[in-house]
Coordinates of C-alpha atoms in Angstrom, one line a residue:
X128 CA 19.5 10.4 -0.3
X129 CA 16.7 8.0 -0.9
X130 CA 16.9 6.2 -4.2
X131 CA 13.6 6.2 -6.2
X132 CA 13.2 3.3 -8.6
X133 CA 10.3 2.8 -11.1
X134 CA 10.1 -0.6 -12.8
X135 CA 7.9 -0.6 -15.9
X136 CA 5.6 -3.5 -16.8
X137 CA 4.5 -6.1 -14.4
X138 CA 6.9 -7.4 -11.7
X139 CA 6.4 -10.9 -10.3
X140 CA 5.6 -11.0 -6.6
X141 CA 8.3 -13.5 -5.6
X142 CA 10.9 -11.5 -7.5
X143 CA 9.9 -8.4 -5.8
X144 CA 10.1 -10.0 -2.3
X145 CA 13.6 -11.2 -3.2
X146 CA 14.8 -7.8 -4.2
X147 CA 13.3 -6.1 -1.1
X148 CA 14.8 -8.6 1.3
X149 CA 18.2 -8.3 -0.4
X150 CA 18.1 -4.5 -0.3
X151 CA 16.8 -4.3 3.3
X152 CA 19.7 -6.6 4.3
X153 CA 22.2 -4.4 2.5
X154 CA 20.8 -1.3 4.1
X155 CA 21.0 -2.9 7.6
X156 CA 24.7 -3.8 6.9
X157 CA 25.5 -0.3 5.8
X158 CA 26.2 -1.5 2.2
X159 CA 23.3 0.3 0.4
X160 CA 21.1 3.4 0.8
X161 CA 17.4 3.6 1.4
X162 CA 15.1 3.0 -1.5
X163 CA 11.5 3.6 -2.6
X164 CA 10.5 1.1 -5.3
X165 CA 7.4 1.6 -7.5
X166 CA 6.0 -1.4 -9.3
X167 CA 2.9 -3.0 -10.6
X168 CA 2.1 -6.7 -10.2
X169 CA 0.1 -9.2 -12.2
X170 CA -3.2 -10.1 -10.5
X171 CA -2.6 -11.9 -7.2
X172 CA -3.6 -12.1 -3.6
X173 CA -1.3 -11.8 -0.6
X174 CA -1.9 -13.1 2.9
X175 CA -0.4 -11.1 5.8
X176 CA 0.4 -12.5 9.2
X177 CA -3.2 -11.8 10.5
X178 CA -5.0 -13.3 7.4
X179 CA -8.0 -15.4 8.2
X180 CA -8.7 -18.4 5.8
X181 CA -12.4 -17.5 5.6
X182 CA -11.5 -14.1 4.1
X183 CA -10.1 -15.8 1.0
X184 CA -13.4 -16.1 -0.9
X185 CA -12.0 -17.3 -4.3
X186 CA -8.8 -19.3 -3.6
X187 CA -8.5 -20.5 -7.2
X188 CA -9.0 -17.2 -8.9
X189 CA -5.5 -15.8 -8.7
X190 CA -2.2 -17.0 -7.2
X191 CA -2.1 -16.5 -3.4
X192 CA 1.2 -15.7 -1.7
X193 CA 1.9 -16.0 2.0
X194 CA 3.8 -13.0 3.2
X195 CA 5.2 -12.1 6.5
X196 CA 4.2 -8.4 6.4
X197 CA 1.5 -7.2 8.8
X198 CA -2.1 -7.3 7.9
X199 CA -4.6 -9.6 6.3
X200 CA -5.5 -10.4 2.6
X201 CA -4.8 -7.8 -0.1
X202 CA -5.1 -7.8 -3.8
X203 CA -2.4 -6.5 -6.2
X204 CA -2.8 -6.1 -9.9
X205 CA -2.4 -3.9 -13.0
X206 CA -3.5 -0.4 -12.5
X207 CA -2.5 -0.4 -8.8
X208 CA 0.7 1.4 -7.8
X209 CA 2.6 -0.7 -5.2
X210 CA 5.1 1.3 -3.3
X211 CA 7.8 -0.7 -1.5
X212 CA 9.6 1.3 1.2
X213 CA 13.1 0.2 2.3
X214 CA 13.8 2.8 4.9
X215 CA 16.3 2.7 7.9
X216 CA 14.4 3.4 11.1
X217 CA 17.8 3.2 12.9
X218 CA 18.3 6.7 11.6
X219 CA 14.7 7.8 11.5
X220 CA 13.7 6.8 15.0
X221 CA 12.8 3.3 16.2
X222 CA 9.2 4.1 16.5
X223 CA 6.9 1.7 14.5
X224 CA 3.7 3.6 15.4
X225 CA 5.2 6.9 14.2
X226 CA 6.4 5.2 11.0
X227 CA 3.0 3.8 10.1
X228 CA 1.4 7.2 10.8
X229 CA 4.0 8.8 8.5
X230 CA 3.0 6.3 5.8
X231 CA -0.7 7.2 6.3
X232 CA 0.1 10.9 6.1
X233 CA 2.1 10.4 3.0
X234 CA -0.8 8.7 1.2
X235 CA -3.3 11.3 2.4
X236 CA -1.0 14.2 1.3
X237 CA -0.5 12.5 -2.1
X238 CA -4.3 12.1 -2.6
X239 CA -4.8 15.7 -1.5
X240 CA -2.9 16.8 -4.6
X241 CA -5.8 15.4 -6.6
X242 CA -8.4 17.0 -4.3
X243 CA -9.3 13.7 -2.8
X244 CA -9.9 13.7 1.0
X245 CA -8.4 10.5 2.4
X246 CA -9.0 9.5 6.0
X247 CA -7.9 6.9 8.5
X248 CA -10.2 5.0 10.8
X249 CA -9.3 3.4 14.2
X250 CA -9.3 -0.4 13.8
X251 CA -9.3 -0.2 10.0
X252 CA -6.0 -0.3 8.2
X253 CA -5.4 1.8 5.2
X254 CA -6.8 5.1 3.8
X255 CA -10.5 5.6 3.2
X256 CA -12.6 7.9 1.1
X257 CA -16.1 8.9 2.3
X258 CA -18.8 8.0 -0.3
X259 CA -21.9 10.0 0.8
X260 CA -23.4 9.5 -2.6
X261 CA -23.7 5.8 -2.0
X262 CA -26.5 4.2 0.1
X263 CA -25.4 3.6 3.8
X264 CA -24.7 0.2 5.2
X265 CA -27.8 -1.7 6.6
X266 CA -27.0 -0.4 10.1
X267 CA -27.0 3.1 8.9
X268 CA -23.2 3.5 8.8
X269 CA -22.1 5.9 6.0
X270 CA -20.3 4.2 3.2
X271 CA -16.6 4.5 2.9
X272 CA -14.4 2.9 0.2
X273 CA -10.7 2.0 0.6
X274 CA -8.3 3.5 -1.8
X275 CA -5.0 2.5 -0.3
X276 CA -3.6 -0.4 1.8
X277 CA -0.6 -0.4 4.2
X278 CA 1.4 -3.4 5.3
X279 CA 5.0 -3.4 6.4
X280 CA 7.7 -5.6 7.9
X281 CA 10.8 -4.6 9.8
X282 CA 14.1 -6.5 10.0
X283 CA 16.9 -5.0 12.0
X284 CA 14.8 -1.8 12.0
X285 CA 14.8 -1.6 8.2
X286 CA 11.4 -1.6 6.6
X287 CA 10.2 -3.4 3.5
X288 CA 6.8 -4.1 1.9
X289 CA 4.8 -0.8 2.1
X290 CA 1.6 0.6 0.5
X291 CA -0.6 0.2 -2.5
X292 CA -2.8 2.9 -4.1
X293 CA -5.5 2.1 -6.5
X294 CA -5.2 4.2 -9.7
X295 CA -7.2 2.2 -12.2
X296 CA -7.3 -1.5 -11.3
X297 CA -10.2 -3.9 -12.1
X298 CA -12.1 -3.4 -8.9
X299 CA -14.0 -6.6 -9.5
X300 CA -10.7 -8.5 -8.7
X301 CA -11.1 -7.5 -5.0
X302 CA -14.3 -9.6 -4.9
X303 CA -12.2 -12.8 -4.3
X304 CA -11.2 -11.6 -0.8
X305 CA -12.5 -9.7 2.1
X306 CA -9.9 -6.9 1.7
X307 CA -7.9 -6.5 4.9
X308 CA -10.6 -8.5 6.7
X309 CA -13.2 -5.6 6.5
X310 CA -16.6 -6.5 5.2
X311 CA -19.3 -4.0 4.3
X312 CA -17.2 -1.2 3.0
X313 CA -15.9 -1.4 -0.6
X314 CA -12.8 -0.3 -2.6
X315 CA -12.3 2.6 -5.0
X316 CA -9.7 4.1 -7.2
X317 CA -8.6 7.4 -8.5
X318 CA -10.3 6.7 -11.8
X319 CA -13.4 5.3 -10.1
X320 CA -13.7 8.7 -8.3
X321 CA -13.8 10.4 -11.7
X322 CA -10.2 11.5 -11.9
X323 CA -8.2 10.7 -15.1
X324 CA -5.0 10.3 -13.2
X325 CA -2.1 8.3 -14.8
X326 CA 0.4 6.2 -13.0
X327 CA 3.1 8.8 -13.8
X328 CA 0.9 11.6 -12.3
X329 CA 0.7 9.6 -9.0
X330 CA 4.4 8.8 -9.0
X331 CA 5.2 12.5 -9.2
X332 CA 2.7 13.3 -6.4
X333 CA 4.2 10.6 -4.2
X334 CA 7.7 12.0 -4.5
X335 CA 6.6 15.5 -3.7
X336 CA 4.6 14.3 -0.6
X337 CA 7.4 12.0 0.5
X338 CA 9.9 14.9 0.8
X339 CA 7.4 16.9 2.9
X340 CA 6.3 14.0 5.1
X341 CA 9.6 12.3 5.9
X342 CA 11.8 15.5 6.1
X343 CA 10.8 16.0 9.7

């Protein structure tokens, strides 16, 4: 059984990393079960292993944390659900590509419960929502906004870090970075798309979709 934990309020980033690393180590040692942990953070930026310094546009705006997860710069803050996944790939198949695809499908299936069509794009990490009502980019490319980011790390084939989904964050806070190194396209949220979804609504949808996605 996977333990689901929801922490109310705002969780400090360094505290979260410490909890994740301890739990992942205990899972690898056979001393604890898998866990999905749902939190919110105070406003901050994180730099993944592929982060480019030039993509940090406002280094003094919020605290910046170096992290050893994959990916580039991301924003976390109130109104964004951060989903930390501590899952044992020793028992789920040691296939990183499949695991990332499962995370993507999990997010897409969760959004589908709110009638939002999320999509993935080659070379662009995360889950995207087409925005045909917005003007295209200067080269004519249709606009797409990012609604969820994905970045994981594995240690002894146990995952930690995970995904983040925008429910109702201050989208202006993303302006201090080039999110995931992708310029041109923007970011969106469930509320920005016109849906009065609460964090509790999303949490319920995540749990339903998790069972369907990871039961295979």
